[in-house]
mmCIF file of C-alpha atoms and ligand atoms in Angstrom:
data_model
loop_
_atom_site.group_PDB
_atom_site.id
_atom_site.type_symbol
_atom_site.label_atom_id
_atom_site.label_comp_id
_atom_site.label_asym_id
_atom_site.label_seq_id
_atom_site.Cartn_x
_atom_site.Cartn_y
_atom_site.Cartn_z
ATOM 1 C CA UNK A 1 -93.372 95.313 -106.603
ATOM 2 C CA UNK A 2 -93.344 92.139 -108.494
ATOM 3 C CA UNK A 3 -94.073 89.065 -106.455
ATOM 4 C CA UNK A 4 -90.855 87.382 -107.749
ATOM 5 C CA UNK A 5 -89.028 90.123 -105.837
ATOM 6 C CA UNK A 6 -91.053 90.425 -102.928
ATOM 7 C CA UNK A 7 -89.952 86.967 -102.263
ATOM 8 C CA UNK A 8 -86.626 87.976 -102.914
ATOM 9 C CA UNK A 9 -86.165 90.418 -100.544
ATOM 10 C CA UNK A 10 -88.763 89.719 -97.962
ATOM 11 C CA UNK A 11 -88.855 87.439 -94.916
ATOM 12 C CA UNK A 12 -87.456 84.001 -95.996
ATOM 13 C CA UNK A 13 -89.219 81.625 -95.946
ATOM 14 C CA UNK A 14 -92.394 82.828 -98.316
ATOM 15 C CA UNK A 15 -94.937 80.281 -97.601
ATOM 16 C CA UNK A 16 -97.886 79.386 -99.941
ATOM 17 C CA UNK A 17 -100.525 76.639 -98.083
ATOM 18 C CA UNK A 18 -103.305 75.321 -98.512
ATOM 19 C CA UNK A 19 -104.728 71.491 -99.959
ATOM 20 C CA UNK A 20 -103.307 69.418 -102.633
ATOM 21 C CA UNK A 21 -107.531 69.350 -104.436
ATOM 22 C CA UNK A 22 -109.835 71.501 -103.918
ATOM 23 C CA UNK A 23 -112.688 69.031 -102.474
ATOM 24 C CA UNK A 24 -115.652 71.226 -101.082
ATOM 25 C CA UNK A 25 -116.864 75.235 -100.619
ATOM 26 C CA UNK A 26 -116.184 74.522 -96.730
ATOM 27 C CA UNK A 27 -112.691 72.845 -97.016
ATOM 28 C CA UNK A 28 -111.732 75.551 -98.852
ATOM 29 C CA UNK A 29 -112.508 77.991 -97.086
ATOM 30 C CA UNK A 30 -111.417 76.581 -93.820
ATOM 31 C CA UNK A 31 -107.942 75.377 -94.176
ATOM 32 C CA UNK A 32 -107.452 78.943 -95.546
ATOM 33 C CA UNK A 33 -108.678 81.149 -92.354
ATOM 34 C CA UNK A 34 -106.903 78.694 -90.255
ATOM 35 C CA UNK A 35 -103.277 78.869 -92.292
ATOM 36 C CA UNK A 36 -104.132 83.096 -92.484
ATOM 37 C CA UNK A 37 -105.009 83.337 -89.436
ATOM 38 C CA UNK A 38 -102.485 80.956 -87.340
ATOM 39 C CA UNK A 39 -99.825 83.661 -89.558
ATOM 40 C CA UNK A 40 -98.210 80.888 -91.596
ATOM 41 C CA UNK A 41 -99.407 81.414 -94.690
ATOM 42 C CA UNK A 42 -98.526 83.815 -97.641
ATOM 43 C CA UNK A 43 -100.328 82.533 -100.051
ATOM 44 C CA UNK A 44 -103.354 80.250 -100.177
ATOM 45 C CA UNK A 45 -102.703 77.501 -103.219
ATOM 46 C CA UNK A 46 -105.222 74.531 -104.305
ATOM 47 C CA UNK A 47 -105.564 72.408 -107.044
ATOM 48 C CA UNK A 48 -108.408 72.201 -109.670
ATOM 49 C CA UNK A 49 -107.309 70.259 -111.939
ATOM 50 C CA UNK A 50 -104.992 67.576 -110.852
ATOM 51 C CA UNK A 51 -103.368 65.782 -113.289
ATOM 52 C CA UNK A 52 -103.506 62.248 -112.300
ATOM 53 C CA UNK A 53 -101.383 59.376 -112.972
ATOM 54 C CA UNK A 54 -104.565 56.892 -112.678
ATOM 55 C CA UNK A 55 -107.764 57.787 -114.933
ATOM 56 C CA UNK A 56 -109.867 56.478 -112.264
ATOM 57 C CA UNK A 57 -109.101 58.403 -109.262
ATOM 58 C CA UNK A 58 -110.022 61.665 -108.243
ATOM 59 C CA UNK A 59 -109.288 64.492 -110.957
ATOM 60 C CA UNK A 60 -110.523 67.747 -109.428
ATOM 61 C CA UNK A 61 -113.799 69.769 -109.428
ATOM 62 C CA UNK A 62 -112.583 71.745 -112.379
ATOM 63 C CA UNK A 63 -113.686 74.997 -113.530
ATOM 64 C CA UNK A 64 -116.457 75.340 -110.343
ATOM 65 C CA UNK A 65 -114.334 75.024 -107.766
ATOM 66 C CA UNK A 66 -112.487 78.176 -108.812
ATOM 67 C CA UNK A 67 -114.929 80.431 -107.096
ATOM 68 C CA UNK A 68 -114.352 78.930 -103.743
ATOM 69 C CA UNK A 69 -110.548 79.845 -104.159
ATOM 70 C CA UNK A 70 -110.916 83.303 -104.773
ATOM 71 C CA UNK A 71 -113.340 83.595 -102.369
ATOM 72 C CA UNK A 72 -111.506 82.188 -99.626
ATOM 73 C CA UNK A 73 -108.497 84.248 -101.062
ATOM 74 C CA UNK A 74 -110.782 87.502 -100.763
ATOM 75 C CA UNK A 75 -112.170 86.485 -96.962
ATOM 76 C CA UNK A 76 -108.719 86.352 -95.650
ATOM 77 C CA UNK A 77 -106.674 88.791 -97.381
ATOM 78 C CA UNK A 78 -104.414 85.721 -99.000
ATOM 79 C CA UNK A 79 -103.535 86.181 -102.657
ATOM 80 C CA UNK A 80 -104.545 82.950 -104.061
ATOM 81 C CA UNK A 81 -102.815 80.313 -106.932
ATOM 82 C CA UNK A 82 -103.769 77.342 -108.743
ATOM 83 C CA UNK A 83 -101.971 74.932 -111.817
ATOM 84 C CA UNK A 84 -102.981 75.117 -115.049
ATOM 85 C CA UNK A 85 -102.216 72.529 -117.200
ATOM 86 C CA UNK A 86 -104.168 74.047 -120.843
ATOM 87 C CA UNK A 87 -105.126 76.928 -121.889
ATOM 88 C CA UNK A 88 -108.508 76.672 -121.833
ATOM 89 C CA UNK A 89 -107.243 76.263 -117.811
ATOM 90 C CA UNK A 90 -105.787 79.599 -117.675
ATOM 91 C CA UNK A 91 -108.222 81.533 -119.710
ATOM 92 C CA UNK A 92 -110.605 79.872 -116.961
ATOM 93 C CA UNK A 93 -108.558 81.381 -113.748
ATOM 94 C CA UNK A 94 -107.989 84.448 -115.386
ATOM 95 C CA UNK A 95 -111.169 85.060 -115.818
ATOM 96 C CA UNK A 96 -112.002 83.815 -111.897
ATOM 97 C CA UNK A 97 -109.672 86.392 -110.654
ATOM 98 C CA UNK A 98 -107.131 83.577 -109.618
ATOM 99 C CA UNK A 99 -103.804 85.721 -108.360
ATOM 100 C CA UNK A 100 -100.781 83.648 -109.843
ATOM 101 C CA UNK A 101 -100.469 80.703 -112.465
ATOM 102 C CA UNK A 102 -98.431 78.226 -111.180
ATOM 103 C CA UNK A 103 -97.454 75.242 -113.649
ATOM 104 C CA UNK A 104 -97.181 71.687 -112.531
ATOM 105 C CA UNK A 105 -94.491 69.145 -112.845
ATOM 106 C CA UNK A 106 -96.053 67.121 -115.554
ATOM 107 C CA UNK A 107 -96.839 70.121 -117.828
ATOM 108 C CA UNK A 108 -92.915 71.323 -118.045
ATOM 109 C CA UNK A 109 -91.508 68.487 -119.538
ATOM 110 C CA UNK A 110 -93.975 69.350 -122.698
ATOM 111 C CA UNK A 111 -93.128 72.956 -124.665
ATOM 112 C CA UNK A 112 -96.017 72.620 -126.582
ATOM 113 C CA UNK A 113 -98.305 73.169 -123.940
ATOM 114 C CA UNK A 114 -96.115 75.481 -121.834
ATOM 115 C CA UNK A 115 -96.251 77.496 -124.838
ATOM 116 C CA UNK A 116 -99.680 77.151 -125.063
ATOM 117 C CA UNK A 117 -100.125 78.091 -121.543
ATOM 118 C CA UNK A 118 -97.645 81.355 -122.301
ATOM 119 C CA UNK A 119 -99.303 82.788 -125.441
ATOM 120 C CA UNK A 120 -102.953 82.304 -123.463
ATOM 121 C CA UNK A 121 -101.907 84.211 -119.983
ATOM 122 C CA UNK A 122 -99.791 87.089 -122.529
ATOM 123 C CA UNK A 123 -100.938 90.556 -122.189
ATOM 124 C CA UNK A 124 -101.750 90.021 -118.783
ATOM 125 C CA UNK A 125 -99.053 90.667 -115.778
ATOM 126 C CA UNK A 126 -100.071 87.425 -113.863
ATOM 127 C CA UNK A 127 -97.373 86.212 -111.408
ATOM 128 C CA UNK A 128 -96.414 81.970 -113.203
ATOM 129 C CA UNK A 129 -94.400 79.966 -110.760
ATOM 130 C CA UNK A 130 -93.132 76.945 -112.573
ATOM 131 C CA UNK A 131 -92.311 73.608 -111.481
ATOM 132 C CA UNK A 132 -89.344 71.538 -112.466
ATOM 133 C CA UNK A 133 -90.295 68.690 -114.643
ATOM 134 C CA UNK A 134 -90.399 65.121 -113.537
ATOM 135 C CA UNK A 135 -87.591 64.191 -115.315
ATOM 136 C CA UNK A 136 -84.173 66.397 -113.863
ATOM 137 C CA UNK A 137 -83.648 67.978 -117.466
ATOM 138 C CA UNK A 138 -82.506 71.537 -115.798
ATOM 139 C CA UNK A 139 -83.020 73.129 -119.465
ATOM 140 C CA UNK A 140 -86.070 71.927 -120.225
ATOM 141 C CA UNK A 141 -87.005 73.837 -116.985
ATOM 142 C CA UNK A 142 -85.054 76.584 -117.621
ATOM 143 C CA UNK A 143 -86.548 76.751 -121.346
ATOM 144 C CA UNK A 144 -90.209 76.997 -119.929
ATOM 145 C CA UNK A 145 -89.027 80.822 -118.368
ATOM 146 C CA UNK A 146 -87.702 81.477 -121.094
ATOM 147 C CA UNK A 147 -91.430 80.864 -123.395
ATOM 148 C CA UNK A 148 -93.134 83.113 -120.219
ATOM 149 C CA UNK A 149 -90.479 85.600 -120.685
ATOM 150 C CA UNK A 150 -90.824 85.706 -124.134
ATOM 151 C CA UNK A 151 -94.003 86.387 -124.202
ATOM 152 C CA UNK A 152 -93.559 89.541 -122.256
ATOM 153 C CA UNK A 153 -94.614 87.119 -118.427
ATOM 154 C CA UNK A 154 -91.600 89.052 -116.165
ATOM 155 C CA UNK A 155 -92.825 87.842 -112.871
ATOM 156 C CA UNK A 156 -91.626 84.305 -112.961
ATOM 157 C CA UNK A 157 -90.507 82.169 -109.709
ATOM 158 C CA UNK A 158 -89.549 78.840 -109.740
ATOM 159 C CA UNK A 159 -90.758 75.750 -107.957
ATOM 160 C CA UNK A 160 -88.885 72.934 -106.424
ATOM 161 C CA UNK A 161 -91.073 69.011 -106.057
ATOM 162 C CA UNK A 162 -88.449 66.885 -106.708
ATOM 163 C CA UNK A 163 -87.853 64.431 -109.893
ATOM 164 C CA UNK A 164 -89.486 61.142 -110.433
ATOM 165 C CA UNK A 165 -87.313 57.686 -109.685
ATOM 166 C CA UNK A 166 -88.568 54.050 -109.846
ATOM 167 C CA UNK A 167 -88.790 53.256 -106.267
ATOM 168 C CA UNK A 168 -86.781 55.025 -104.056
ATOM 169 C CA UNK A 169 -86.766 53.410 -100.310
ATOM 170 C CA UNK A 170 -87.198 57.801 -99.077
ATOM 171 C CA UNK A 171 -88.238 60.008 -101.439
ATOM 172 C CA UNK A 172 -92.046 60.318 -103.604
ATOM 173 C CA UNK A 173 -89.059 62.231 -105.724
ATOM 174 C CA UNK A 174 -86.127 62.300 -105.151
ATOM 175 C CA UNK A 175 -84.738 66.358 -104.135
ATOM 176 C CA UNK A 176 -81.522 65.763 -106.662
ATOM 177 C CA UNK A 177 -80.612 69.375 -104.892
ATOM 178 C CA UNK A 178 -77.830 70.354 -107.308
ATOM 179 C CA UNK A 179 -80.688 70.918 -109.510
ATOM 180 C CA UNK A 180 -82.308 74.011 -108.554
ATOM 181 C CA UNK A 181 -79.106 75.364 -107.354
ATOM 182 C CA UNK A 182 -78.182 74.634 -111.106
ATOM 183 C CA UNK A 183 -81.060 76.999 -111.924
ATOM 184 C CA UNK A 184 -79.947 79.730 -109.197
ATOM 185 C CA UNK A 185 -77.003 79.829 -110.749
ATOM 186 C CA UNK A 186 -78.077 80.471 -114.313
ATOM 187 C CA UNK A 187 -81.046 82.251 -113.122
ATOM 188 C CA UNK A 188 -80.157 84.011 -110.191
ATOM 189 C CA UNK A 189 -83.438 86.724 -110.301
ATOM 190 C CA UNK A 190 -86.142 83.438 -109.949
ATOM 191 C CA UNK A 191 -86.826 82.664 -106.548
ATOM 192 C CA UNK A 192 -87.336 79.164 -105.867
ATOM 193 C CA UNK A 193 -89.825 77.731 -103.463
ATOM 194 C CA UNK A 194 -89.153 74.231 -102.668
ATOM 195 C CA UNK A 195 -92.277 72.029 -102.319
ATOM 196 C CA UNK A 196 -91.237 69.522 -99.549
ATOM 197 C CA UNK A 197 -94.563 67.601 -100.086
ATOM 198 C CA UNK A 198 -94.164 66.008 -103.438
ATOM 199 C CA UNK A 199 -90.785 65.514 -102.574
ATOM 200 C CA UNK A 200 -91.073 63.372 -99.442
ATOM 201 C CA UNK A 201 -94.725 62.225 -100.040
ATOM 202 C CA UNK A 202 -94.906 61.628 -96.672
ATOM 203 C CA UNK A 203 -96.006 64.504 -93.503
ATOM 204 C CA UNK A 204 -93.129 62.541 -90.930
ATOM 205 C CA UNK A 205 -90.203 63.360 -93.907
ATOM 206 C CA UNK A 206 -91.564 67.134 -94.563
ATOM 207 C CA UNK A 207 -89.292 69.087 -91.655
ATOM 208 C CA UNK A 208 -85.654 68.006 -92.977
ATOM 209 C CA UNK A 209 -86.964 68.664 -96.239
ATOM 210 C CA UNK A 210 -88.097 72.130 -95.329
ATOM 211 C CA UNK A 211 -84.513 72.874 -92.985
ATOM 212 C CA UNK A 212 -82.384 71.583 -95.917
ATOM 213 C CA UNK A 213 -84.268 74.103 -98.321
ATOM 214 C CA UNK A 214 -83.568 76.750 -95.819
ATOM 215 C CA UNK A 215 -80.109 76.180 -95.490
ATOM 216 C CA UNK A 216 -79.360 76.030 -99.153
ATOM 217 C CA UNK A 217 -81.249 79.558 -98.963
ATOM 218 C CA UNK A 218 -83.860 78.431 -100.833
ATOM 219 C CA UNK A 219 -86.740 81.880 -100.580
ATOM 220 C CA UNK A 220 -89.942 79.898 -100.167
ATOM 221 C CA UNK A 221 -91.888 76.858 -98.593
ATOM 222 C CA UNK A 222 -95.217 75.376 -100.249
ATOM 223 C CA UNK A 223 -96.882 72.868 -98.269
ATOM 224 C CA UNK A 224 -99.857 70.636 -98.492
ATOM 225 C CA UNK A 225 -102.297 71.487 -96.001
ATOM 226 C CA UNK A 226 -105.795 70.147 -95.418
ATOM 227 C CA UNK A 227 -107.993 70.233 -92.757
ATOM 228 C CA UNK A 228 -108.491 66.599 -92.079
ATOM 229 C CA UNK A 229 -105.202 65.480 -93.925
ATOM 230 C CA UNK A 230 -105.893 60.942 -93.177
ATOM 231 C CA UNK A 231 -109.498 62.305 -95.515
ATOM 232 C CA UNK A 232 -108.085 64.206 -98.236
ATOM 233 C CA UNK A 233 -109.099 62.943 -101.820
ATOM 234 C CA UNK A 234 -105.414 63.085 -103.182
ATOM 235 C CA UNK A 235 -102.057 63.040 -101.869
ATOM 236 C CA UNK A 236 -103.443 61.982 -97.990
ATOM 237 C CA UNK A 237 -99.981 60.265 -96.883
ATOM 238 C CA UNK A 238 -98.600 64.168 -97.419
ATOM 239 C CA UNK A 239 -100.577 66.733 -96.129
ATOM 240 C CA UNK A 240 -100.580 68.091 -92.583
ATOM 241 C CA UNK A 241 -102.963 70.287 -91.315
ATOM 242 C CA UNK A 242 -103.214 73.650 -90.499
ATOM 243 C CA UNK A 243 -101.305 73.196 -86.725
ATOM 244 C CA UNK A 244 -98.788 70.948 -88.131
ATOM 245 C CA UNK A 245 -97.816 73.529 -90.784
ATOM 246 C CA UNK A 246 -97.291 76.174 -87.908
ATOM 247 C CA UNK A 247 -95.236 73.477 -85.935
ATOM 248 C CA UNK A 248 -92.790 72.734 -89.214
ATOM 249 C CA UNK A 249 -92.600 76.193 -89.990
ATOM 250 C CA UNK A 250 -91.736 77.461 -86.118
ATOM 251 C CA UNK A 251 -89.396 74.375 -85.425
ATOM 252 C CA UNK A 252 -87.075 75.789 -88.365
ATOM 253 C CA UNK A 253 -83.485 77.521 -87.276
ATOM 254 C CA UNK A 254 -83.067 80.358 -90.249
ATOM 255 C CA UNK A 255 -79.382 80.831 -90.808
ATOM 256 C CA UNK A 256 -78.113 84.019 -93.020
ATOM 257 C CA UNK A 257 -75.379 83.037 -96.062
ATOM 258 C CA UNK A 258 -73.420 86.491 -94.776
ATOM 259 C CA UNK A 259 -71.566 86.610 -91.673
ATOM 260 C CA UNK A 260 -69.171 89.486 -89.778
ATOM 261 C CA UNK A 261 -65.854 90.191 -90.344
ATOM 262 C CA UNK A 262 -65.348 88.965 -87.209
ATOM 263 C CA UNK A 263 -66.865 85.548 -87.925
ATOM 264 C CA UNK A 264 -64.876 86.329 -91.639
ATOM 265 C CA UNK A 265 -61.668 86.800 -89.519
ATOM 266 C CA UNK A 266 -61.994 83.822 -87.292
ATOM 267 C CA UNK A 267 -62.931 81.503 -90.024
ATOM 268 C CA UNK A 268 -59.984 82.553 -91.830
ATOM 269 C CA UNK A 269 -57.420 81.557 -89.183
ATOM 270 C CA UNK A 270 -59.072 78.515 -88.858
ATOM 271 C CA UNK A 271 -58.716 77.649 -93.024
ATOM 272 C CA UNK A 272 -55.254 78.223 -91.840
ATOM 273 C CA UNK A 273 -54.643 75.739 -88.722
ATOM 274 C CA UNK A 274 -56.419 72.973 -91.641
ATOM 275 C CA UNK A 275 -53.927 73.779 -94.296
ATOM 276 C CA UNK A 276 -51.016 73.131 -92.483
ATOM 277 C CA UNK A 277 -52.660 69.491 -90.921
ATOM 278 C CA UNK A 278 -53.435 68.817 -94.589
ATOM 279 C CA UNK A 279 -49.425 69.727 -95.606
ATOM 280 C CA UNK A 280 -48.361 67.528 -92.858
ATOM 281 C CA UNK A 281 -51.144 64.621 -94.148
ATOM 282 C CA UNK A 282 -49.402 64.801 -97.595
ATOM 283 C CA UNK A 283 -46.004 65.074 -96.700
ATOM 284 C CA UNK A 284 -46.339 62.152 -94.672
ATOM 285 C CA UNK A 285 -48.425 60.273 -97.657
ATOM 286 C CA UNK A 286 -45.406 60.550 -99.105
ATOM 287 C CA UNK A 287 -43.217 60.150 -96.328
ATOM 288 C CA UNK A 288 -44.756 56.487 -96.369
ATOM 289 C CA UNK A 289 -44.942 55.479 -100.196
ATOM 290 C CA UNK A 290 -40.951 55.997 -99.706
ATOM 291 C CA UNK A 291 -41.172 53.315 -97.766
ATOM 292 C CA UNK A 292 -43.565 51.326 -99.672
ATOM 293 C CA UNK A 293 -40.691 51.299 -102.243
ATOM 294 C CA UNK A 294 -37.833 50.161 -100.044
ATOM 295 C CA UNK A 295 -40.522 46.836 -99.160
ATOM 296 C CA UNK A 296 -40.684 46.571 -102.798
ATOM 297 C CA UNK A 297 -36.714 46.594 -103.169
ATOM 298 C CA UNK A 298 -36.725 44.294 -100.161
ATOM 299 C CA UNK A 299 -39.309 41.874 -102.463
ATOM 300 C CA UNK A 300 -38.022 42.299 -105.679
ATOM 301 C CA UNK A 301 -34.537 41.446 -104.739
ATOM 302 C CA UNK A 302 -36.349 38.186 -102.718
ATOM 303 C CA UNK A 303 -38.645 37.601 -105.577
ATOM 304 C CA UNK A 304 -41.545 37.962 -103.234
ATOM 305 C CA UNK A 305 -45.353 38.680 -104.402
ATOM 306 C CA UNK A 306 -46.661 42.256 -103.695
ATOM 307 C CA UNK A 307 -49.624 41.567 -101.947
ATOM 308 C CA UNK A 308 -49.825 39.786 -99.393
ATOM 309 C CA UNK A 309 -53.260 38.941 -98.280
ATOM 310 C CA UNK A 310 -52.654 37.899 -94.666
ATOM 311 C CA UNK A 311 -50.565 40.653 -93.922
ATOM 312 C CA UNK A 312 -53.301 43.572 -95.829
ATOM 313 C CA UNK A 313 -56.805 41.739 -94.173
ATOM 314 C CA UNK A 314 -54.604 42.139 -90.686
ATOM 315 C CA UNK A 315 -53.294 45.878 -91.310
ATOM 316 C CA UNK A 316 -57.427 47.112 -92.614
ATOM 317 C CA UNK A 317 -58.631 45.138 -89.627
ATOM 318 C CA UNK A 318 -56.565 46.591 -87.240
ATOM 319 C CA UNK A 319 -57.568 50.107 -88.268
ATOM 320 C CA UNK A 320 -61.291 49.335 -88.752
ATOM 321 C CA UNK A 321 -60.927 48.059 -85.175
ATOM 322 C CA UNK A 322 -60.266 51.593 -83.952
ATOM 323 C CA UNK A 323 -61.798 54.134 -86.542
ATOM 324 C CA UNK A 324 -64.336 55.212 -83.687
ATOM 325 C CA UNK A 325 -61.372 56.150 -81.716
ATOM 326 C CA UNK A 326 -60.110 58.079 -84.522
ATOM 327 C CA UNK A 327 -64.025 59.674 -84.979
ATOM 328 C CA UNK A 328 -63.871 58.298 -88.353
ATOM 329 C CA UNK A 329 -66.772 56.177 -89.869
ATOM 330 C CA UNK A 330 -65.606 52.342 -90.142
ATOM 331 C CA UNK A 331 -66.637 53.895 -93.940
ATOM 332 C CA UNK A 332 -63.829 56.068 -94.089
ATOM 333 C CA UNK A 333 -61.274 54.297 -92.371
ATOM 334 C CA UNK A 334 -61.675 51.393 -95.751
ATOM 335 C CA UNK A 335 -61.904 53.602 -98.332
ATOM 336 C CA UNK A 336 -58.638 55.499 -97.183
ATOM 337 C CA UNK A 337 -56.804 52.358 -96.301
ATOM 338 C CA UNK A 338 -58.156 51.139 -99.488
ATOM 339 C CA UNK A 339 -56.912 54.362 -101.461
ATOM 340 C CA UNK A 340 -53.641 54.151 -99.947
ATOM 341 C CA UNK A 341 -53.143 50.554 -100.871
ATOM 342 C CA UNK A 342 -53.728 51.064 -104.193
ATOM 343 C CA UNK A 343 -51.033 54.045 -104.479
ATOM 344 C CA UNK A 344 -48.733 51.870 -102.670
ATOM 345 C CA UNK A 345 -48.689 49.128 -105.003
ATOM 346 C CA UNK A 346 -48.333 51.356 -107.921
ATOM 347 C CA UNK A 347 -45.010 52.195 -106.637
ATOM 348 C CA UNK A 348 -44.110 49.082 -105.530
ATOM 349 C CA UNK A 349 -44.693 48.007 -109.065
ATOM 350 C CA UNK A 350 -42.849 50.228 -110.195
ATOM 351 C CA UNK A 351 -39.794 49.482 -108.533
ATOM 352 C CA UNK A 352 -40.115 45.723 -109.007
ATOM 353 C CA UNK A 353 -40.602 45.778 -112.699
ATOM 354 C CA UNK A 354 -38.526 48.668 -113.213
ATOM 355 C CA UNK A 355 -39.042 48.854 -117.634
ATOM 356 C CA UNK A 356 -42.858 49.347 -117.151
ATOM 357 C CA UNK A 357 -44.839 52.228 -117.542
ATOM 358 C CA UNK A 358 -45.933 54.095 -113.889
HETATM 359 C C1 PEP B 1 -99.273 69.233 -107.171
HETATM 360 O O1 PEP B 1 -99.453 70.639 -106.556
HETATM 361 O O2 PEP B 1 -100.781 69.360 -106.491
HETATM 362 C C2 PEP B 1 -99.250 68.429 -107.785
HETATM 363 C C3 PEP B 1 -99.975 68.051 -108.716
HETATM 364 O O3 PEP B 1 -97.960 68.568 -108.009
HETATM 365 P P1 PEP B 1 -96.989 68.507 -109.076
HETATM 366 O O4 PEP B 1 -96.845 68.693 -110.244
HETATM 367 O O5 PEP B 1 -96.137 68.613 -108.612
HETATM 368 O O6 PEP B 1 -97.072 67.131 -109.836
HETATM 369 MN MN1 MN B 2 -100.399 67.118 -105.007
#
């Protein structure tokens, strides 16, 4: 069975773990044994060629690290994956016996690089996982899948790792969840694996992003795992230990999109109740605007302006002061009052200046 089918039909989440970078033979072997034997991962990842933002950072051990990854996979029975960024990487990874190839975010943006890698892998049946491009362009992401499919590589999965933005207060790469959802809509046969490590850039935030991915029914997770995260040669702030990985996975609540007919009929009842209340809300709003119109008549007859700022400020203040007792946020109360006020002014304007269009 294809890897992508196994990811879709197997138990959620399908977990890929391992270090950001393969640093030493021992580090790769240790982490692989830990994540395999504590039962948390189904695949080992390790970067051997690292696309770094600035040239003086550690750029990976390169081809010499491939046997470390392959041997760790053999020792534990886990399939292995590395990132390739050009034709030579693809050929070397294949030759070394890596099981699955992944395309990094900085490569997906470049159709020439994607095409070159697709051509280099053509004729094999190696599974390929494609990270989203760094920019939020779902067409470009889809185009990369099409380039692989066109050369006969059809065992394809997606990795959602978020999108670059300047100076985000919380995330390293913003998730823009609507984009992977759009990919799913267009290419439903492609499983989506969320990479919370590169989205958050911060191990403290991994859990909430993993939970969100599960609640959106993503099929898998790719989580950077290192024996000693603080000392990692790349992405130190976002990596977790094998125990940390296990704890995250154990904490996840897995919900399902399906529900029984019992639940469906209860859901329908509650939705009917909500509709009745909404009907009342709209009848009330309509009644409220009729009253605004009578105010408009009175103001017209007495030549008073529509807006009495102080009166309006008091009205809003009163509702805001009570927002807690309504169990509504102040923000919502403010937005609702502003919307009602705007509509009321529109009604009064029509009454006071009858020749003007509404
Ligand atoms: C990585 O997985 O270590 C990596 C370089 O990721 P990305 O391509 O998402 O930046
Ligand atoms: Mn990384």
